[in-house]
mmCIF file of C-alpha atoms and ligand atoms in Angstrom:
data_model
loop_
_atom_site.group_PDB
_atom_site.id
_atom_site.type_symbol
_atom_site.label_atom_id
_atom_site.label_comp_id
_atom_site.label_asym_id
_atom_site.label_seq_id
_atom_site.Cartn_x
_atom_site.Cartn_y
_atom_site.Cartn_z
ATOM 1 C CA MET A 93 15.612 23.131 20.851
ATOM 2 C CA GLY A 94 16.664 20.504 18.296
ATOM 3 C CA ASN A 95 14.399 17.541 17.585
ATOM 4 C CA ARG A 96 16.491 15.179 19.718
ATOM 5 C CA GLN A 97 16.243 17.523 22.710
ATOM 6 C CA VAL A 98 12.488 17.875 22.239
ATOM 7 C CA ILE A 99 12.155 14.085 22.271
ATOM 8 C CA ASP A 100 14.339 13.760 25.375
ATOM 9 C CA SER A 101 12.367 16.393 27.269
ATOM 10 C CA THR A 102 9.071 14.823 26.147
ATOM 11 C CA ALA A 103 10.243 11.450 27.484
ATOM 12 C CA LEU A 104 11.188 13.078 30.802
ATOM 13 C CA LEU A 105 7.799 14.793 31.089
ATOM 14 C CA VAL A 106 5.880 11.596 30.294
ATOM 15 C CA ARG A 107 7.936 9.607 32.746
ATOM 16 C CA LYS A 108 7.164 12.170 35.458
ATOM 17 C CA ILE A 109 3.435 12.406 34.709
ATOM 18 C CA LEU A 110 2.963 8.647 34.556
ATOM 19 C CA ALA A 111 4.860 7.907 37.798
ATOM 20 C CA GLY A 112 2.529 5.735 39.864
ATOM 21 C CA ALA A 113 0.169 5.013 36.946
ATOM 22 C CA GLU A 114 -1.556 1.621 36.768
ATOM 23 C CA ALA A 115 0.881 -1.012 35.391
ATOM 24 C CA GLY A 116 -0.760 -1.398 31.966
ATOM 25 C CA HIS A 117 -0.425 2.307 31.206
ATOM 26 C CA ASP A 118 2.733 3.265 33.045
ATOM 27 C CA TRP A 119 6.011 4.661 31.731
ATOM 28 C CA TRP A 120 7.189 1.163 30.739
ATOM 29 C CA HIS A 121 4.207 0.750 28.417
ATOM 30 C CA ILE A 122 5.192 4.043 26.791
ATOM 31 C CA ASN A 123 8.814 2.965 26.580
ATOM 32 C CA ARG A 124 7.836 -0.333 24.883
ATOM 33 C CA VAL A 125 5.533 1.449 22.431
ATOM 34 C CA TRP A 126 8.285 3.983 21.671
ATOM 35 C CA ASN A 127 10.703 1.128 20.905
ATOM 36 C CA ASN A 128 8.114 -0.768 18.819
ATOM 37 C CA ALA A 129 7.344 2.439 16.922
ATOM 38 C CA LYS A 130 11.019 3.065 16.094
ATOM 39 C CA LEU A 131 11.387 -0.560 14.973
ATOM 40 C CA ILE A 132 8.365 -0.372 12.641
ATOM 41 C CA ALA A 133 9.245 3.135 11.414
ATOM 42 C CA GLY A 134 12.632 1.755 10.289
ATOM 43 C CA HIS A 135 10.748 -0.157 7.567
ATOM 44 C CA GLU A 136 8.376 2.669 6.576
ATOM 45 C CA ASP A 137 8.684 6.023 4.848
ATOM 46 C CA VAL A 138 7.478 8.215 7.714
ATOM 47 C CA ASP A 139 8.362 11.342 9.701
ATOM 48 C CA LEU A 140 10.237 9.804 12.623
ATOM 49 C CA PHE A 141 9.927 12.967 14.743
ATOM 50 C CA VAL A 142 6.115 12.823 14.588
ATOM 51 C CA VAL A 143 6.147 9.047 15.222
ATOM 52 C CA GLU A 144 8.362 9.341 18.306
ATOM 53 C CA LEU A 145 6.432 12.272 19.806
ATOM 54 C CA ALA A 146 3.079 10.564 19.270
ATOM 55 C CA ALA A 147 4.346 7.265 20.710
ATOM 56 C CA LEU A 148 5.605 9.090 23.793
ATOM 57 C CA LEU A 149 2.475 11.200 24.300
ATOM 58 C CA HIS A 150 -0.306 8.803 23.227
ATOM 59 C CA ASP A 151 -1.406 7.853 26.768
ATOM 60 C CA ILE A 152 -0.478 11.080 28.532
ATOM 61 C CA ALA A 153 -4.056 11.458 29.832
ATOM 62 C CA ASP A 154 -6.319 8.449 29.289
ATOM 63 C CA ALA A 155 -9.986 9.467 28.958
ATOM 64 C CA LYS A 156 -11.088 6.604 31.176
ATOM 65 C CA PHE A 157 -9.214 8.162 34.077
ATOM 66 C CA HIS A 158 -10.570 11.677 33.285
ATOM 67 C CA GLY A 159 -14.318 11.195 33.409
ATOM 68 C CA GLY A 160 -14.437 10.109 29.755
ATOM 69 C CA ASP A 161 -13.048 13.421 28.411
ATOM 70 C CA GLU A 162 -11.231 12.292 25.241
ATOM 71 C CA GLU A 163 -9.743 15.740 24.556
ATOM 72 C CA VAL A 164 -7.552 15.872 27.699
ATOM 73 C CA GLY A 165 -4.722 13.882 26.081
ATOM 74 C CA PRO A 166 -4.459 15.987 22.908
ATOM 75 C CA ARG A 167 -4.710 19.176 25.005
ATOM 76 C CA VAL A 168 -1.948 18.234 27.483
ATOM 77 C CA ALA A 169 0.292 17.083 24.613
ATOM 78 C CA GLY A 170 -0.403 20.252 22.617
ATOM 79 C CA ASP A 171 0.323 22.553 25.568
ATOM 80 C CA PHE A 172 3.637 20.855 26.227
ATOM 81 C CA LEU A 173 4.775 20.800 22.586
ATOM 82 C CA THR A 174 3.825 24.470 22.234
ATOM 83 C CA SER A 175 5.919 25.300 25.312
ATOM 84 C CA VAL A 176 8.992 23.731 23.685
ATOM 85 C CA LYS A 177 8.254 25.558 20.402
ATOM 86 C CA VAL A 178 7.483 22.608 18.138
ATOM 87 C CA ASP A 179 6.129 23.517 14.690
ATOM 88 C CA PRO A 180 2.295 23.911 14.914
ATOM 89 C CA ALA A 181 1.759 21.520 11.974
ATOM 90 C CA VAL A 182 3.708 18.802 13.824
ATOM 91 C CA ILE A 183 1.704 19.505 17.000
ATOM 92 C CA GLU A 184 -1.578 19.170 15.148
ATOM 93 C CA HIS A 185 -0.476 15.905 13.569
ATOM 94 C CA VAL A 186 0.604 14.469 16.947
ATOM 95 C CA GLN A 187 -2.718 15.534 18.488
ATOM 96 C CA ASN A 188 -4.670 13.827 15.713
ATOM 97 C CA ILE A 189 -2.708 10.629 16.199
ATOM 98 C CA ILE A 190 -3.482 10.667 19.939
ATOM 99 C CA ARG A 191 -7.158 11.347 19.187
ATOM 100 C CA TYR A 192 -7.632 8.607 16.623
ATOM 101 C CA MET A 193 -5.360 5.767 17.583
ATOM 102 C CA SER A 194 -7.196 4.049 20.426
ATOM 103 C CA PHE A 195 -9.131 0.839 19.991
ATOM 104 C CA LYS A 196 -12.276 2.693 21.096
ATOM 105 C CA ALA A 197 -11.789 5.226 18.292
ATOM 106 C CA SER A 198 -11.863 2.380 15.762
ATOM 107 C CA PHE A 199 -15.594 1.944 16.425
ATOM 108 C CA GLY A 200 -17.478 3.987 13.818
ATOM 109 C CA ASN A 201 -15.900 6.161 11.145
ATOM 110 C CA VAL A 202 -12.323 7.183 11.629
ATOM 111 C CA ALA A 203 -11.898 10.688 10.278
ATOM 112 C CA PHE A 204 -8.112 10.894 10.246
ATOM 113 C CA HIS A 205 -5.442 8.773 8.580
ATOM 114 C CA SER A 206 -1.690 9.125 8.232
ATOM 115 C CA LYS A 207 1.280 6.811 7.806
ATOM 116 C CA GLU A 208 2.608 8.017 11.148
ATOM 117 C CA LEU A 209 -0.694 7.148 12.858
ATOM 118 C CA ALA A 210 -0.535 3.688 11.249
ATOM 119 C CA VAL A 211 2.931 3.087 12.734
ATOM 120 C CA VAL A 212 2.164 4.313 16.260
ATOM 121 C CA GLN A 213 -1.152 2.455 16.334
ATOM 122 C CA ASP A 214 0.601 -0.785 15.364
ATOM 123 C CA ALA A 215 3.232 -0.171 18.033
ATOM 124 C CA ASP A 216 0.530 0.304 20.697
ATOM 125 C CA ARG A 217 -1.450 -2.718 19.502
ATOM 126 C CA LEU A 218 1.626 -4.946 19.674
ATOM 127 C CA ASP A 219 1.930 -4.085 23.358
ATOM 128 C CA ALA A 220 -1.640 -5.341 23.929
ATOM 129 C CA ILE A 221 -0.883 -8.862 22.643
ATOM 130 C CA GLY A 222 1.615 -11.636 23.339
ATOM 131 C CA ALA A 223 3.176 -12.213 26.746
ATOM 132 C CA ILE A 224 3.046 -8.521 27.647
ATOM 133 C CA GLY A 225 -0.548 -8.248 26.448
ATOM 134 C CA ILE A 226 -1.564 -11.138 28.700
ATOM 135 C CA ALA A 227 0.193 -9.542 31.679
ATOM 136 C CA ARG A 228 -1.470 -6.200 30.975
ATOM 137 C CA ALA A 229 -4.935 -7.715 30.649
ATOM 138 C CA PHE A 230 -4.722 -9.492 34.028
ATOM 139 C CA SER A 231 -3.157 -6.441 35.602
ATOM 140 C CA TYR A 232 -6.043 -4.283 34.322
ATOM 141 C CA GLY A 233 -8.603 -6.896 35.406
ATOM 142 C CA GLY A 234 -7.071 -6.977 38.887
ATOM 143 C CA TYR A 235 -7.065 -3.200 39.068
ATOM 144 C CA LYS A 236 -10.798 -3.307 38.231
ATOM 145 C CA ASN A 237 -11.396 -6.247 40.583
ATOM 146 C CA ARG A 238 -12.708 -8.450 37.757
ATOM 147 C CA GLU A 239 -12.954 -12.229 37.744
ATOM 148 C CA MET A 240 -10.114 -13.883 35.790
ATOM 149 C CA TYR A 241 -12.534 -16.260 34.094
ATOM 150 C CA ASN A 242 -16.139 -17.346 34.478
ATOM 151 C CA PRO A 243 -17.289 -20.140 32.147
ATOM 152 C CA GLU A 244 -20.893 -18.972 32.657
ATOM 153 C CA ILE A 245 -20.271 -15.535 31.129
ATOM 154 C CA ALA A 246 -19.731 -15.753 27.361
ATOM 155 C CA PRO A 247 -17.695 -13.132 25.490
ATOM 156 C CA ASN A 248 -19.688 -10.439 23.683
ATOM 157 C CA LEU A 249 -18.477 -10.488 20.096
ATOM 158 C CA ASN A 250 -20.655 -7.609 18.863
ATOM 159 C CA MET A 251 -19.746 -4.836 21.238
ATOM 160 C CA SER A 252 -20.546 -1.182 20.617
ATOM 161 C CA LYS A 253 -18.111 1.479 21.811
ATOM 162 C CA ASP A 254 -20.212 1.950 24.991
ATOM 163 C CA ASP A 255 -20.412 -1.801 25.664
ATOM 164 C CA TYR A 256 -16.621 -1.944 25.355
ATOM 165 C CA LYS A 257 -16.061 0.989 27.712
ATOM 166 C CA ASN A 258 -18.577 -0.271 30.297
ATOM 167 C CA SER A 259 -17.801 -3.974 30.176
ATOM 168 C CA ALA A 260 -17.189 -5.581 33.568
ATOM 169 C CA ALA A 261 -16.767 -9.082 32.141
ATOM 170 C CA PRO A 262 -14.047 -11.530 33.234
ATOM 171 C CA THR A 263 -10.568 -10.859 31.889
ATOM 172 C CA ILE A 264 -10.488 -13.991 29.699
ATOM 173 C CA ASN A 265 -13.422 -12.536 27.735
ATOM 174 C CA HIS A 266 -11.236 -9.579 26.825
ATOM 175 C CA PHE A 267 -9.072 -11.952 24.767
ATOM 176 C CA TYR A 268 -12.054 -12.720 22.497
ATOM 177 C CA GLU A 269 -13.463 -9.190 22.572
ATOM 178 C CA LYS A 270 -10.191 -7.474 21.680
ATOM 179 C CA LEU A 271 -6.807 -9.181 21.971
ATOM 180 C CA LEU A 272 -7.341 -11.998 19.454
ATOM 181 C CA LEU A 273 -8.832 -9.524 16.952
ATOM 182 C CA LEU A 274 -5.790 -7.271 16.861
ATOM 183 C CA LYS A 275 -3.602 -9.281 14.479
ATOM 184 C CA ASP A 276 -6.091 -8.624 11.663
ATOM 185 C CA LYS A 277 -6.161 -4.907 12.418
ATOM 186 C CA MET A 278 -2.447 -4.282 11.974
ATOM 187 C CA ASN A 279 -1.604 -1.582 9.426
ATOM 188 C CA THR A 280 2.011 -2.264 8.443
ATOM 189 C CA GLN A 281 3.810 -5.373 7.144
ATOM 190 C CA THR A 282 6.311 -5.279 10.006
ATOM 191 C CA GLY A 283 3.488 -4.925 12.536
ATOM 192 C CA LYS A 284 1.603 -7.838 10.976
ATOM 193 C CA ALA A 285 4.614 -10.149 11.120
ATOM 194 C CA ILE A 286 5.318 -9.432 14.794
ATOM 195 C CA ALA A 287 1.604 -9.674 15.673
ATOM 196 C CA GLN A 288 1.327 -13.121 14.061
ATOM 197 C CA GLN A 289 3.902 -14.594 16.386
ATOM 198 C CA ARG A 290 2.448 -12.927 19.508
ATOM 199 C CA HIS A 291 -1.033 -14.103 18.506
ATOM 200 C CA GLN A 292 0.075 -17.745 18.374
ATOM 201 C CA PHE A 293 1.576 -17.383 21.826
ATOM 202 C CA MET A 294 -1.797 -16.170 23.193
ATOM 203 C CA GLU A 295 -3.609 -19.102 21.589
ATOM 204 C CA GLN A 296 -1.221 -21.553 23.250
ATOM 205 C CA TYR A 297 -1.653 -19.707 26.518
ATOM 206 C CA LEU A 298 -5.451 -20.033 26.361
ATOM 207 C CA GLU A 299 -5.237 -23.778 25.658
ATOM 208 C CA GLN A 300 -3.028 -24.229 28.693
ATOM 209 C CA PHE A 301 -5.307 -21.990 30.794
ATOM 210 C CA TYR A 302 -8.415 -24.078 30.024
ATOM 211 C CA ALA A 303 -6.556 -27.345 30.567
ATOM 212 C CA GLU A 304 -5.458 -26.189 34.004
ATOM 213 C CA TRP A 305 -8.897 -24.741 34.778
ATOM 214 C CA ASN A 306 -10.559 -28.059 34.003
ATOM 215 C CA GLY A 307 -7.924 -30.232 35.651
ATOM 216 C CA VAL A 308 -7.077 -31.874 32.346
ATOM 217 C CA GLU A 309 -3.531 -32.989 31.615
ATOM 218 C CA ARG A 310 -2.186 -31.708 28.301
ATOM 219 C CA GLU A 311 0.176 -33.756 26.184
ATOM 220 C CA GLN A 312 3.766 -33.379 27.316
ATOM 221 C CA ASN A 313 6.057 -31.352 25.141
ATOM 222 C CA PRO A 314 8.135 -34.123 23.444
ATOM 223 C CA GLU A 315 11.335 -32.068 23.744
ATOM 224 C CA ARG A 316 11.032 -32.142 27.514
ATOM 225 C CA GLN A 317 10.502 -35.928 27.852
HETATM 226 P P1 ADP B 686 -7.456 1.465 24.173
HETATM 227 O O1 ADP B 686 -6.928 2.771 24.718
HETATM 228 O O2 ADP B 686 -6.770 0.998 22.934
HETATM 229 O O3 ADP B 686 -8.948 1.421 24.085
HETATM 230 P P2 ADP B 686 -7.334 0.368 26.709
HETATM 231 O O4 ADP B 686 -6.799 1.604 27.332
HETATM 232 O O5 ADP B 686 -8.766 0.023 26.885
HETATM 233 O O6 ADP B 686 -7.025 0.367 25.182
HETATM 234 O O7 ADP B 686 -6.478 -0.850 27.171
HETATM 235 C C1 ADP B 686 -5.229 -0.729 27.766
HETATM 236 C C2 ADP B 686 -4.742 -2.071 28.271
HETATM 237 O O8 ADP B 686 -5.675 -2.608 29.204
HETATM 238 C C3 ADP B 686 -4.625 -3.087 27.155
HETATM 239 O O9 ADP B 686 -3.550 -3.939 27.372
HETATM 240 C C4 ADP B 686 -5.939 -3.792 27.229
HETATM 241 O O10 ADP B 686 -5.884 -5.077 26.679
HETATM 242 C C5 ADP B 686 -6.223 -3.802 28.709
HETATM 243 N N1 ADP B 686 -7.665 -3.826 28.928
HETATM 244 C C6 ADP B 686 -8.590 -2.938 28.505
HETATM 245 N N2 ADP B 686 -9.843 -3.319 28.827
HETATM 246 C C7 ADP B 686 -9.689 -4.500 29.466
HETATM 247 C C8 ADP B 686 -10.600 -5.446 30.048
HETATM 248 N N3 ADP B 686 -11.904 -5.260 30.020
HETATM 249 N N4 ADP B 686 -10.079 -6.555 30.611
HETATM 250 C C9 ADP B 686 -8.748 -6.769 30.621
HETATM 251 N N5 ADP B 686 -7.845 -5.931 30.098
HETATM 252 C C10 ADP B 686 -8.299 -4.817 29.531
HETATM 253 NI NI1 NI B 687 -1.019 2.814 24.851
#
């Protein structure tokens, strides 16, 4: 199989496996991350084949839906890529990207680095911020039956990996615990520039959210008067 065919069959497999997945981690998340990854990779000197495969396979089996087993994803991805005869070195690289790219993995020492990981991680992080990021956070909070906001529960700004995994806090807290921190964690110049704009959108969103929550009228947008 040529590289293009491998990518097409990987996309088909992922789409099939993620049918019916929760909205924040469904095929459309993968499709957005794939597109973001290709966009960023266009400005970087990277192996596009590895980038595309890792973007497509990065959420193939999320540990939080498999009893915390963080090796399921790399294993499923590896088995599939072996079945379509991808070079073992490429498979190992893709598996390492899947293993090390999640936000959880950024707690503690990260033992693996590559330019391809940097690109795919930025692509995934971009999908957690901005308008889509807001939609995903409330979708996830709803899925977990969380409160949207509770002014009596302050965000926890010093979370360990376990605190982060076990948090049942209101969804608004997640903005302070993760989403607003992402712009400073971007790896690539292209990723940083896109993140900056999405970050500002989230800040405006939060201002509007609190104004509405408190029944306060915000200043009218002069263009609309
Ligand atoms: P990662 O794999 O990078 O640790 P997650 O799988 O935890 O990320 O997050 C996937 C999506 O769900 C993201 O959009 C994230 O912002 C959202 N999410 C994760 N935890 C929460 C939470 N506690 N409240 C709201 N949204 C969340
Ligand atoms: Ni993802």
